[in-house]
Amino acid sequence: MSENVLRKLRVDHGLNVSGLTGFGAPGTEEPFPLRWGEVIPLYFTLNSSKTKVVILSHPIRRYNGSVEMIPELLKVGATLYRILHHDPKSVAVVISADLAHTHDKNGPFGYSPTAEPFDQACGKWATNLDEGALLDDAAVLVDRALSCGYSGLVLLHGLLRASQLSLWQPHVYENLHPSYYGMMVAEFLHKQMNGTTVN
């Protein structure tokens, strides 16, 4: 499935995406190690060893170019929605929601007064899909709040918006920072798809 999604994004839709393999050509590569950005969301969603997973990663430029990437991320999200919407398989989209990494002066990235407002803006978006909260309010803070998950949330917004935002029922379970970085757990249920979930 991953090669099919990659081909559709890159070839059929002309998007600036590339494949990620672990030291080898597709089909011959070695396992690519997962990190907490993938492991934690997968832990809460995988209920079977038969579940197939496609991991989409964002480029390193997300660390200092998230705001410039917003139009591209919205487009990739919208295109991904169109691809997945026409796929007969049942699909869950899981996005890592690591928020500001600057909540603690003793943490690896120090403290920024933008951390809490950034996390709150993302939480507001996840609560009611308020586009301005994510694309305006959080965007002006992200470079100082240092969030590696922001680009995924923007991509997800593009995906949800492509199917009409009013068709999604958002619910935030947690939005807090028990350590130096903020974390959010939210769910977005499509109102017309019998409980199909986009996380």
GROMACS .gro file of C-alpha atoms in nm, residues 44-167:
model
  124
   44PHE     CA    1  -0.281   0.313   2.088
   45THR     CA    2  -0.418   0.212   1.749
   46LEU     CA    3  -0.285  -0.128   1.654
   47ASN     CA    4  -0.518  -0.400   1.775
   48SER     CA    5  -0.393  -0.681   1.558
   49SER     CA    6  -0.065  -0.811   1.426
   50LYS     CA    7  -0.244  -0.832   1.090
   51THR     CA    8  -0.281  -0.455   1.068
   52LYS     CA    9  -0.073  -0.308   0.785
   53VAL     CA   10   0.093   0.026   0.845
   54VAL     CA   11   0.212   0.300   0.611
   55ILE     CA   12   0.426   0.563   0.782
   56LEU     CA   13   0.445   0.908   0.628
   57SER     CA   14   0.727   1.120   0.762
   58HIS     CA   15   0.783   1.490   0.721
   59PRO     CA   16   1.110   1.642   0.599
   60ILE     CA   17   1.365   1.786   0.838
   61ARG     CA   18   1.279   2.137   0.713
   62ARG     CA   19   0.969   2.111   0.934
   63TYR     CA   20   1.191   2.212   1.225
   64ASN     CA   21   1.251   2.562   1.093
   65GLY     CA   22   1.016   2.591   0.796
   66SER     CA   23   0.677   2.473   0.920
   67VAL     CA   24   0.503   2.801   0.840
   68GLU     CA   25   0.640   2.809   0.484
   69MET     CA   26   0.524   2.448   0.440
   70ILE     CA   27   0.158   2.520   0.529
   71PRO     CA   28   0.026   2.548   0.168
   72GLU     CA   29   0.217   2.235   0.066
   73LEU     CA   30   0.101   2.038   0.371
   74LEU     CA   31  -0.263   2.136   0.312
   75LYS     CA   32  -0.232   2.022  -0.049
   76VAL     CA   33  -0.071   1.690   0.044
   77GLY     CA   34  -0.342   1.633   0.307
   78ALA     CA   35  -0.621   1.706   0.058
   79THR     CA   36  -0.463   1.478  -0.201
   80LEU     CA   37  -0.415   1.204   0.055
   81TYR     CA   38  -0.784   1.230   0.144
   82ARG     CA   39  -0.884   1.184  -0.220
   83ILE     CA   40  -0.654   0.881  -0.255
   84LEU     CA   41  -0.772   0.714   0.066
   85HIS     CA   42  -1.137   0.800   0.011
   86HIS     CA   43  -1.136   0.596  -0.310
   87ASP     CA   44  -0.952   0.301  -0.157
   88PRO     CA   45  -1.183   0.011  -0.064
   89LYS     CA   46  -0.974  -0.074   0.243
   90SER     CA   47  -1.061   0.055   0.587
   91VAL     CA   48  -0.805   0.321   0.678
   92ALA     CA   49  -0.717   0.508   0.997
   93VAL     CA   50  -0.491   0.811   0.975
   94VAL     CA   51  -0.278   0.855   1.287
   95ILE     CA   52  -0.081   1.175   1.336
   96SER     CA   53   0.183   1.229   1.602
   97ALA     CA   54   0.071   1.530   1.806
   98ASP     CA   55   0.393   1.625   1.980
   99LEU     CA   56   0.333   1.989   2.060
  100ALA     CA   57   0.568   2.254   2.205
  101HIS     CA   58   0.902   2.117   2.325
  102THR     CA   59   0.977   2.426   2.535
  103HIS     CA   60   0.765   2.390   2.851
  104ASP     CA   61   1.055   2.334   3.091
  105LYS     CA   62   1.360   2.554   3.139
  106ASN     CA   63   1.555   2.240   3.235
  107GLY     CA   64   1.441   2.047   2.927
  108PRO     CA   65   1.668   1.993   2.626
  109PHE     CA   66   1.523   2.296   2.442
  110GLY     CA   67   1.479   2.530   2.736
  111TYR     CA   68   1.169   2.736   2.813
  112SER     CA   69   0.967   2.959   2.582
  113PRO     CA   70   0.663   3.166   2.683
  114THR     CA   71   0.513   3.057   2.350
  115ALA     CA   72   0.482   2.691   2.458
  116GLU     CA   73   0.151   2.713   2.646
  117PRO     CA   74  -0.028   2.944   2.396
  118PHE     CA   75   0.092   2.723   2.111
  119ASP     CA   76  -0.044   2.406   2.275
  120GLN     CA   77  -0.371   2.584   2.356
  121ALA     CA   78  -0.412   2.702   1.995
  122CYS     CA   79  -0.361   2.345   1.870
  123GLY     CA   80  -0.610   2.222   2.131
  124LYS     CA   81  -0.864   2.481   2.018
  125TRP     CA   82  -0.824   2.360   1.660
  126ALA     CA   83  -0.867   1.995   1.765
  127THR     CA   84  -1.173   2.084   1.971
  128ASN     CA   85  -1.372   2.259   1.699
  129LEU     CA   86  -1.158   2.249   1.381
  130ASP     CA   87  -1.106   2.625   1.400
  131GLU     CA   88  -0.875   2.681   1.103
  132GLY     CA   89  -0.752   3.016   1.236
  133ALA     CA   90  -0.637   2.858   1.562
  134LEU     CA   91  -0.409   2.618   1.373
  135LEU     CA   92  -0.305   2.810   1.063
  136ASP     CA   93  -0.278   3.157   1.217
  137ASP     CA   94  -0.253   3.150   1.599
  138ALA     CA   95  -0.031   2.839   1.628
  139ALA     CA   96   0.165   2.928   1.314
  140VAL     CA   97   0.304   3.252   1.458
  141LEU     CA   98   0.428   3.060   1.765
  142VAL     CA   99   0.558   2.732   1.622
  143ASP     CA  100   0.913   2.847   1.543
  144ARG     CA  101   0.969   2.949   1.907
  145ALA     CA  102   0.755   2.673   2.064
  146LEU     CA  103   0.954   2.409   1.874
  147SER     CA  104   0.686   2.156   1.781
  148CYS     CA  105   0.778   1.865   1.557
  149GLY     CA  106   0.413   1.756   1.535
  150TYR     CA  107   0.274   2.082   1.394
  151SER     CA  108   0.333   1.985   1.030
  152GLY     CA  109   0.134   1.664   1.081
  153LEU     CA  110  -0.159   1.857   1.227
  154VAL     CA  111  -0.158   2.091   0.926
  155LEU     CA  112  -0.153   1.793   0.689
  156LEU     CA  113  -0.442   1.640   0.884
  157HIS     CA  114  -0.636   1.967   0.857
  158GLY     CA  115  -0.591   1.956   0.479
  159LEU     CA  116  -0.720   1.598   0.477
  160LEU     CA  117  -1.026   1.681   0.691
  161ARG     CA  118  -1.098   2.002   0.499
  162ALA     CA  119  -1.093   1.815   0.167
  163SER     CA  120  -1.399   1.620   0.277
  164GLN     CA  121  -1.571   1.924   0.436
  165LEU     CA  122  -1.490   2.014   0.796
  166SER     CA  123  -1.853   2.010   0.907
  167LEU     CA  124  -1.864   1.635   0.840
   0.00000   0.00000   0.00000
